[in-house]
Amino acid sequence: MNKILADKDLTRRIEEISDQKLSDCYQCGRCTAGCPFAEFMDVPPNQVIRFMQLGLKEDLLKTQGPWFCAACLVCQARCPRGVDIPRLMEAVRTIHLRAKEGLIDVPEIDKEFLLDAPPLALISAFSKFTY
Amino acid sequence: MKLQYYPGCTLYTKAKPLNTSLHACFNAVGIELAELPHWYCCGTTFTLARDNRMSLIAPLRILAKAQQEDGKVLVPCSICYNTLKRANYMLNEDRETLDILNEHLEESYDGNEIVLHPLEFFRDNEELVRSKVKKSLKDLKVGCYYGCLLLRPQQEIQFDDPEAPTIFENFISSVGATPIDFPLKVECCGSYLVVTSPDAALESSYKLLRNAQGNGVNAVVTSCPLCYYNLDALQEKMTKAHPDFKQIPVFYFSQILALALGAEEKNLGLEQNKVSPYTILKEYDLL
Amino acid sequence: MKRIGVFICHCGINIAKTVDVEALTEQIKKYPGVVHAENYKYMCSDPGQNIIVEAIKKQKLDAVVVAACSPTLHENTFRNTSERGELNRYVCEMANIREHCSWVHDDREIATKKAFHIIKSLVEKVRLNEPLDPILVDVTKKALVIGGGIAGIQSALDIANSGIETILVEKSPSIGGHMIQLSETFPTLDCSQCIMTPKMVEVAQHDKIKLLTYSEIEEISGSIGNFKVKVRQKSPFVDWVKCNGCGECDLVCPVTTDNEFECGLSSRRAIYRPFPQAVPNKFTISKLGHPPCRIACPAGVNVQGYIALISAGKYKEALELEREANPFASVCGRVCNHPCEAECARGEVDQPLAIASLKRFIVEKGSYPTEQKKPNGEKIAVVGSGPGGLSCAYFLAKKNYQVTVFEAEKVIGGMLVLGIPEFRLPRAAIKEDIDYIKSFGVEIKTGVEVGETISINELKTNYRAVFISTGAYEEMKLNVEGENLAGALHCIGFLKKVNLGDKVTLGKNVVVIGGGNAAVDAARVAKRLGSDVTILYRRSRKEMPANSWEVEEAEREGIKIEFLVTPSKIFGTERVQEIECLRMELGEPDESGRRRPIPVKGSEFKIPIDNVIVAISQKPIIDWLGKEFGKTKWGTLVVDDDTGETTVKGVYAGGDVVSGPDTVIKAVAAGKKAAEAINASIKGIKIARKEYNKATPEPEKLRQTKKAPRAEMPKLTTDQRKGFDEVELGFNEETAKKEAARCLNCAICCECKQCETVCEPDAIAHDLEDKILDFDVGAIVVATGYDLYDPERLKEYGFGTIPDVVTSMQFERILSASGPTVGEVKRPSDGSTPKRIVFIQCAGSRDKENHLEYCSKICCMYTAKHALLYKHRVHDGEPIIFYIDVRTSGKGYEEFYNRVTDEGATYIRGKVSKVYQDNGRIIVLGADTLSGKQVEVETDMVVLALGIVPKKGSEDVVRKLKIQCDANAFLSEAHPKLKPVESQTAGIFLAGAAQGPKDIPEVVAQASGAASKAIGILVQDKIAFEPTVAGVDEDLCSGCSICVAVCPYSARELDKEEMVVKVVEALCQGCGSCSAACPSGAAQQRNLIDRQIEKMVESALEEN
């Protein structure tokens, strides 16, 4: 059985890193509705936020959702409650990265792609996905 | 007249056409682009972690250096523009962080540098461009792709209406081409996900190119080297994934302007486009 | 000393928990003047009040302090209690030890101490209170209801049914509000029309209701029982007493505009009745002033009018309307410089209308016989048969004058025939207009040169008035060497020869000097005579006075134009051979505003020529007029600006002879002005100067107008332009109608007056003005209603760009049996039946970040109803509803919602992010938060359940009433629970959605509540006012009037004889502004005089 509101520390850390108030979210799902990458996520943005609100730490740290956020800010622009969702996603990534859990292993990247891709794609990805 | 210019890394590497064609444009309207001496990378992507001050140092130093030269700096790359502008906004809102950072730097910054995109410059100097147009691009149906970074977050970027922007279309009209609206022009191309989740980038870029084509666009224009890469270079894979997809040329806005201003072809960098632009340009008698 | 009693309330535990009431009672008992103190659990209860009554009697109290809650809540209660104890109510005061003390403190000791200080300061106040009697004022037994929606209608009927006269003021031409727009109503699905129209009729027929529609509140003053109201009854431009609502006018009106009642889903005429069941059933004309084209025309031609008539296919009427202001329709349709087009608002959307070409079209559609006039015996002479002279003759002849025109030349038409070449203005086209003018009995004598054949004095003697319009024919010289050599011609002389058919031969190389229309005409004529032609003009293209379109044609025909060039010398032995020119540059602007050309030194160059045509300007020939005629330094005649009369009485002048070379339409205008002045002078009437209100479309409308390019005039190809055939070929009917339909109808009503021709009861009154009506009323109900949130602000939902995204009110009209689709559900874009409709709830509501923070309350239910009605109309239709929460709190509402889901509506919990079009399909990007899925729905139509906002413009009424609004601009009630229909101003009550979003049952209940509150006041003969008003100590008052200026209720006025301020006590609200402002202390509020305040402050601040 999941224990809700068990990990208050997690909620506090997320709020600190993101500078957002989790209680602002009323779970309308508009972030999920407009997210260009929601279909690739195992857990969509609004549910990631729900995990945060309920302090479901294991679920939150297990989900791959935040790694698909491209910080395009469509959700932020349309959120009726003024929640900066990409900051919340960054907070989850930050927690992982500070625990030395990155998404990509640079030597593994396809050499041909490395030569072809514009530097700013690589630098952006490294800054978001590596520690 | 001189304008201070920050090209950013990619304009010297993969996005040379944006750099050379932009120079050609400013040259044609009689403005010199004075490149900021000793510049470095802006860090790409503004940090969204509120407790990460390290990531602010690069943009801060660029802004401080730029300020020593001139009160405003022209930044054509959407990512650099977004990063510098957001950092600028944040440092103005959070004076405490600005003071702390200033203490640790050689340079000192007061938060007043103006970060300017070429499209903003052309919006404010429309006559300058209009009077210099040599070639009519009348029949070219251009879809203006804004992407995310020029529009959001609205409060910090203040570039245009984030849901229904028009600055790009007005620009395209002023150089004599026909702008065609398409609703996905403000949605994301996939950005840096192309590195980690190429499928995500491919599908989102495909979706918006299809939307542009469905509205009658026959050339897409953008200002971001990363969007440009996703929209142009991924088309080959799109054709594989979606056999009915017809490729469509993608241009930097400066290439289109340079064409209209009658710049020399060698400055346009068209040969670097993955999807050949020559067929359409010849069809409309533009080369 | 006064015997004061103090009564301390526990307020349950509200006070007693924090304040030690027992200790407090003991402490206050010892305070000077307090002879009795007691505490009780609920002092406001019956036993509590009895304690006070008994104490007053037993202890013979002179004053009472009740220490309890806020006086807002219970002051009235305890003052009534005092009266029961036979103590004057104004010597009873409350000490607020709850809100001001127990609720805001935790520390019992400190709170008790503070409570003691509060009580004793009130003891100090009450010690100086005087017993007062209420001020009694007569009540005006009439009510005013503002707003004619269901709320206003219900209130008005309730009040009127109690026998009280009620004035119902509604802004739009009919009552009914939004409710009459609805199809069915939830949850019972009664037809809105069926239950609403009987109520509307009842209002109209009620002998106690005075219904004022199309009226607005202009001003309100006074207070409860006696308000003074000014109502502006806007002019409907139709006499509503005569109008029988037959609708004949609707059939002939050529102007269409958006139908507001149908939410823009269909159009209506400029003369309209909002909907067939409107109450009152009368027509109204939408008139916004004068359109910019009509104002721009020097002759004041009703451009919008004839264009509207063209779109309606009424060409005869169009031509008649044109010729009301200008007889030269045929000529102006071809050569007018059309200043109207420069002002045309359509130019802000794409390009201005081709107004002149449309004029030509109506002339070509046919000519019509004129009504024969009977001469009135007054004879007028006109000198010159150009457009000025003939216009003057025409307007006078139409007024039955007998006009004779004297023309020196053998041909009629002046510069029209002599100056303008045939390829621009064929002779037949001129004849068309001249024949029309002649048909009014104008006599034209050619070959009669006034000044030679007949003298001006003879004319003056034989005619009542003379109009001189002899044009400007003297050609200006270049004043360069060689100008008199053979082969050097002057423009008008050259054109006149060609135009009269004389043989003119030119050499190969011809240079024309000048930049006006005559220069361009001369060049084009020379080109047609076989020469190579170059125009030399000393400034740049921008400054060229010739019409730009003529210049373009000239260039198209192969004429070269050299800008910034001026001739300096013409070389040649007998004939011209070469012309020497100088290059120019532009300097500072001269007095005409154009930049002055300055020669560039050493820039001389030569052009070989066979002929040179000088076309630099002309001036009038007026030496035949004697010294009595005033002349200007430019050699033109001096005339009065308003009348055109020269310095010689009875002799008028106009056209080029006054203005110098100018346009046809200005000459027409001058002739018309003189004709009016001559008529006015003979009949002895005064001409009023006209001021016009310029009507321009709203920026919104300009933005929404779809671009449609201006019709291009078909022309001869340049190859076909060898001879003098007319270059422009004219519009065909299809082109003309299409072009006319581009008109934005700036003024809406175009004043074509077609309605007048069919109105049997003669009710049309285009000159009707607004009326101001005054009323005295005793109570007011405000029911100004609501609007939907602006859908264009929800850009991500595509309203305005995707035609099948509609608002909830538009969908009501689509569902309504009386709507534009007669109740069939059809898409606005193509009229097809939508197989799937997506409903988006909370469109604008519950979005504190970007839109409205509040819940609009009714959208959940009306969307459920929409889904159900859609399902009823389209059985296989799929209603899909995106929602955040479904709120169904109301009787029968949850049951209704269950029915909707039972009948097949799909509810998806998630807020839609975006609606867009992809390859012609509408895509809705949403989410289902319950399954955690993003959903993309393809649909045929989208309905936005828009939030509710206060009615646009209601803020104006609110300001005039001086009532309060909340943060969302809804009207504020006096108490959210206990006074829900009262405003914070006594005598003004609230009803309906103006106070907050609510559904019909709630609105009706509130409206009846407001009505009963109003009746409660109006059944009284007198109304009691608090006597605690501000008075004047006349011994101290110096009459400085500072208090008069600061009084917000106009209750104070200066008595100039006694030089003291007097107070109208019924108006004073006791706000205290005057007491604070009075420098001498003469203005003192009763029972709150300065000394009381001082004592209270002292006591409150005192230690222990």
PDB file of N, CA and C in Angstrom, chain A residues 24 26-30 32-36 38-39 44 46-47 74 77-82, chain C residues 796-797 846-850 884 909-914 925-927 929-934:
ATOM      1  N   ASP A  24      -0.347  24.944  -5.557  1.00  0.00           N
ATOM      2  CA  ASP A  24      -0.971  25.746  -6.615  1.00  0.00           C
ATOM      3  C   ASP A  24      -1.621  24.858  -7.674  1.00  0.00           C
ATOM      4  N   TYR A  26      -3.966  22.395  -9.391  1.00  0.00           N
ATOM      5  CA  TYR A  26      -5.267  21.775  -9.079  1.00  0.00           C
ATOM      6  C   TYR A  26      -5.578  20.623 -10.030  1.00  0.00           C
ATOM      7  N   GLN A  27      -4.514  20.100 -10.639  1.00  0.00           N
ATOM      8  CA  GLN A  27      -4.628  18.851 -11.401  1.00  0.00           C
ATOM      9  C   GLN A  27      -5.651  18.916 -12.540  1.00  0.00           C
ATOM     10  N   CYS A  28      -5.632  20.000 -13.291  1.00  0.00           N
ATOM     11  CA  CYS A  28      -6.562  20.076 -14.419  1.00  0.00           C
ATOM     12  C   CYS A  28      -6.029  19.280 -15.601  1.00  0.00           C
ATOM     13  N   GLY A  29      -4.727  19.024 -15.609  1.00  0.00           N
ATOM     14  CA  GLY A  29      -4.157  18.205 -16.677  1.00  0.00           C
ATOM     15  C   GLY A  29      -3.787  18.962 -17.936  1.00  0.00           C
ATOM     16  N   ARG A  30      -3.834  20.272 -17.878  1.00  0.00           N
ATOM     17  CA  ARG A  30      -3.570  21.031 -19.101  1.00  0.00           C
ATOM     18  C   ARG A  30      -2.112  20.885 -19.557  1.00  0.00           C
ATOM     19  N   THR A  32      -0.319  18.182 -19.359  1.00  0.00           N
ATOM     20  CA  THR A  32      -0.268  16.920 -20.091  1.00  0.00           C
ATOM     21  C   THR A  32      -0.917  17.086 -21.467  1.00  0.00           C
ATOM     22  N   ALA A  33      -2.046  17.815 -21.485  1.00  0.00           N
ATOM     23  CA  ALA A  33      -2.790  17.995 -22.733  1.00  0.00           C
ATOM     24  C   ALA A  33      -1.926  18.617 -23.815  1.00  0.00           C
ATOM     25  N   GLY A  34      -1.116  19.605 -23.443  1.00  0.00           N
ATOM     26  CA  GLY A  34      -0.378  20.342 -24.468  1.00  0.00           C
ATOM     27  C   GLY A  34       1.048  19.871 -24.647  1.00  0.00           C
ATOM     28  N   CYS A  35       1.489  18.925 -23.849  1.00  0.00           N
ATOM     29  CA  CYS A  35       2.909  18.533 -23.889  1.00  0.00           C
ATOM     30  C   CYS A  35       3.224  17.783 -25.183  1.00  0.00           C
ATOM     31  N   PRO A  36       4.223  18.287 -25.960  1.00  0.00           N
ATOM     32  CA  PRO A  36       4.532  17.638 -27.231  1.00  0.00           C
ATOM     33  C   PRO A  36       5.142  16.249 -27.022  1.00  0.00           C
ATOM     34  N   ALA A  38       4.368  14.138 -24.223  1.00  0.00           N
ATOM     35  CA  ALA A  38       3.637  13.351 -23.235  1.00  0.00           C
ATOM     36  C   ALA A  38       3.506  11.891 -23.691  1.00  0.00           C
ATOM     37  N   GLU A  39       3.344  11.704 -25.005  1.00  0.00           N
ATOM     38  CA  GLU A  39       3.151  10.327 -25.486  1.00  0.00           C
ATOM     39  C   GLU A  39       4.394   9.463 -25.263  1.00  0.00           C
ATOM     40  N   PRO A  44       2.677  11.015 -17.219  1.00  0.00           N
ATOM     41  CA  PRO A  44       2.559  12.359 -17.799  1.00  0.00           C
ATOM     42  C   PRO A  44       2.787  13.458 -16.744  1.00  0.00           C
ATOM     43  N   ASN A  46       1.185  15.927 -15.314  1.00  0.00           N
ATOM     44  CA  ASN A  46       0.296  16.214 -14.177  1.00  0.00           C
ATOM     45  C   ASN A  46       0.402  15.137 -13.108  1.00  0.00           C
ATOM     46  N   GLN A  47       0.657  13.905 -13.542  1.00  0.00           N
ATOM     47  CA  GLN A  47       0.789  12.843 -12.542  1.00  0.00           C
ATOM     48  C   GLN A  47       2.127  12.912 -11.826  1.00  0.00           C
ATOM     49  N   VAL A  74       5.442  25.292 -23.072  1.00  0.00           N
ATOM     50  CA  VAL A  74       4.045  25.423 -23.489  1.00  0.00           C
ATOM     51  C   VAL A  74       3.128  25.253 -22.274  1.00  0.00           C
ATOM     52  N   ALA A  77       3.170  28.329 -20.131  1.00  0.00           N
ATOM     53  CA  ALA A  77       2.446  29.449 -20.736  1.00  0.00           C
ATOM     54  C   ALA A  77       0.938  29.307 -20.542  1.00  0.00           C
ATOM     55  N   ARG A  78       0.433  28.063 -20.514  1.00  0.00           N
ATOM     56  CA  ARG A  78      -1.024  27.887 -20.484  1.00  0.00           C
ATOM     57  C   ARG A  78      -1.552  27.471 -19.123  1.00  0.00           C
ATOM     58  N   CYS A  79      -0.677  27.233 -18.155  1.00  0.00           N
ATOM     59  CA  CYS A  79      -1.146  26.756 -16.854  1.00  0.00           C
ATOM     60  C   CYS A  79      -2.076  27.776 -16.203  1.00  0.00           C
ATOM     61  N   PRO A  80      -3.319  27.379 -15.885  1.00  0.00           N
ATOM     62  CA  PRO A  80      -4.264  28.330 -15.294  1.00  0.00           C
ATOM     63  C   PRO A  80      -3.886  28.729 -13.871  1.00  0.00           C
ATOM     64  N   ARG A  81      -2.958  28.004 -13.267  1.00  0.00           N
ATOM     65  CA  ARG A  81      -2.605  28.292 -11.890  1.00  0.00           C
ATOM     66  C   ARG A  81      -1.206  28.882 -11.774  1.00  0.00           C
ATOM     67  N   GLY A  82      -0.594  29.224 -12.913  1.00  0.00           N
ATOM     68  CA  GLY A  82       0.699  29.875 -12.860  1.00  0.00           C
ATOM     69  C   GLY A  82       1.829  28.993 -12.360  1.00  0.00           C
TER      70      GLY A  82
ATOM     71  N   GLU C 796      -5.354  30.270 -27.819  1.00  0.00           N
ATOM     72  CA  GLU C 796      -4.983  28.875 -28.072  1.00  0.00           C
ATOM     73  C   GLU C 796      -6.189  28.026 -28.456  1.00  0.00           C
ATOM     74  N   TYR C 797      -7.414  28.593 -28.311  1.00  0.00           N
ATOM     75  CA  TYR C 797      -8.594  27.827 -28.694  1.00  0.00           C
ATOM     76  C   TYR C 797      -9.094  28.174 -30.101  1.00  0.00           C
ATOM     77  N   ARG C 846     -11.878  29.915 -13.806  1.00  0.00           N
ATOM     78  CA  ARG C 846     -10.968  29.160 -12.929  1.00  0.00           C
ATOM     79  C   ARG C 846      -9.534  29.205 -13.442  1.00  0.00           C
ATOM     80  N   ASP C 847      -9.155  30.344 -13.991  1.00  0.00           N
ATOM     81  CA  ASP C 847      -7.795  30.506 -14.498  1.00  0.00           C
ATOM     82  C   ASP C 847      -7.244  31.799 -13.945  1.00  0.00           C
ATOM     83  N   LYS C 848      -6.735  31.717 -12.726  1.00  0.00           N
ATOM     84  CA  LYS C 848      -6.310  32.949 -12.054  1.00  0.00           C
ATOM     85  C   LYS C 848      -5.075  33.539 -12.716  1.00  0.00           C
ATOM     86  N   GLU C 849      -4.348  32.705 -13.432  1.00  0.00           N
ATOM     87  CA  GLU C 849      -3.091  33.193 -13.993  1.00  0.00           C
ATOM     88  C   GLU C 849      -3.325  34.073 -15.217  1.00  0.00           C
ATOM     89  N   ASN C 850      -4.229  33.635 -16.094  1.00  0.00           N
ATOM     90  CA  ASN C 850      -4.380  34.362 -17.357  1.00  0.00           C
ATOM     91  C   ASN C 850      -5.760  34.975 -17.578  1.00  0.00           C
ATOM     92  N   ILE C 884     -12.962  20.144 -15.795  1.00  0.00           N
ATOM     93  CA  ILE C 884     -12.042  19.982 -14.659  1.00  0.00           C
ATOM     94  C   ILE C 884     -12.831  19.353 -13.507  1.00  0.00           C
ATOM     95  N   ARG C 909     -12.030  14.153 -18.127  1.00  0.00           N
ATOM     96  CA  ARG C 909     -11.538  15.082 -17.111  1.00  0.00           C
ATOM     97  C   ARG C 909     -10.147  15.594 -17.482  1.00  0.00           C
ATOM     98  N   GLY C 910     -10.098  16.797 -17.949  1.00  0.00           N
ATOM     99  CA  GLY C 910      -8.823  17.402 -18.312  1.00  0.00           C
ATOM    100  C   GLY C 910      -9.074  18.713 -19.029  1.00  0.00           C
ATOM    101  N   LYS C 911      -8.180  19.667 -18.846  1.00  0.00           N
ATOM    102  CA  LYS C 911      -8.356  20.965 -19.489  1.00  0.00           C
ATOM    103  C   LYS C 911      -7.643  20.942 -20.833  1.00  0.00           C
ATOM    104  N   VAL C 912      -8.354  21.394 -21.864  1.00  0.00           N
ATOM    105  CA  VAL C 912      -7.783  21.393 -23.212  1.00  0.00           C
ATOM    106  C   VAL C 912      -6.646  22.413 -23.292  1.00  0.00           C
ATOM    107  N   SER C 913      -5.586  22.016 -23.974  1.00  0.00           N
ATOM    108  CA  SER C 913      -4.443  22.920 -24.114  1.00  0.00           C
ATOM    109  C   SER C 913      -4.553  23.772 -25.374  1.00  0.00           C
ATOM    110  N   LYS C 914      -4.993  23.137 -26.465  1.00  0.00           N
ATOM    111  CA  LYS C 914      -4.994  23.875 -27.731  1.00  0.00           C
ATOM    112  C   LYS C 914      -6.013  23.275 -28.696  1.00  0.00           C
ATOM    113  N   LEU C 925      -6.418  19.246 -28.503  1.00  0.00           N
ATOM    114  CA  LEU C 925      -5.333  18.641 -27.757  1.00  0.00           C
ATOM    115  C   LEU C 925      -5.710  18.671 -26.286  1.00  0.00           C
ATOM    116  N   GLY C 926      -6.044  17.498 -25.731  1.00  0.00           N
ATOM    117  CA  GLY C 926      -6.504  17.469 -24.351  1.00  0.00           C
ATOM    118  C   GLY C 926      -5.818  16.381 -23.562  1.00  0.00           C
ATOM    119  N   ALA C 927      -6.332  16.158 -22.367  1.00  0.00           N
ATOM    120  CA  ALA C 927      -5.777  15.092 -21.537  1.00  0.00           C
ATOM    121  C   ALA C 927      -6.917  14.453 -20.769  1.00  0.00           C
ATOM    122  N   THR C 929      -7.045  13.047 -17.262  1.00  0.00           N
ATOM    123  CA  THR C 929      -6.199  12.892 -16.081  1.00  0.00           C
ATOM    124  C   THR C 929      -6.561  11.618 -15.316  1.00  0.00           C
ATOM    125  N   LEU C 930      -7.758  11.110 -15.561  1.00  0.00           N
ATOM    126  CA  LEU C 930      -8.169   9.918 -14.812  1.00  0.00           C
ATOM    127  C   LEU C 930      -7.419   8.681 -15.295  1.00  0.00           C
ATOM    128  N   SER C 931      -7.139   8.627 -16.597  1.00  0.00           N
ATOM    129  CA  SER C 931      -6.367   7.495 -17.097  1.00  0.00           C
ATOM    130  C   SER C 931      -4.897   7.872 -17.255  1.00  0.00           C
ATOM    131  N   GLY C 932      -4.593   9.147 -17.039  1.00  0.00           N
ATOM    132  CA  GLY C 932      -3.211   9.583 -17.203  1.00  0.00           C
ATOM    133  C   GLY C 932      -2.771   9.608 -18.657  1.00  0.00           C
ATOM    134  N   LYS C 933      -3.711   9.862 -19.562  1.00  0.00           N
ATOM    135  CA  LYS C 933      -3.372   9.855 -20.982  1.00  0.00           C
ATOM    136  C   LYS C 933      -3.554  11.246 -21.610  1.00  0.00           C
ATOM    137  N   GLN C 934      -2.664  11.531 -22.517  1.00  0.00           N
ATOM    138  CA  GLN C 934      -2.865  12.694 -23.373  1.00  0.00           C
ATOM    139  C   GLN C 934      -3.853  12.249 -24.454  1.00  0.00           C
TER     140      GLN C 934
END
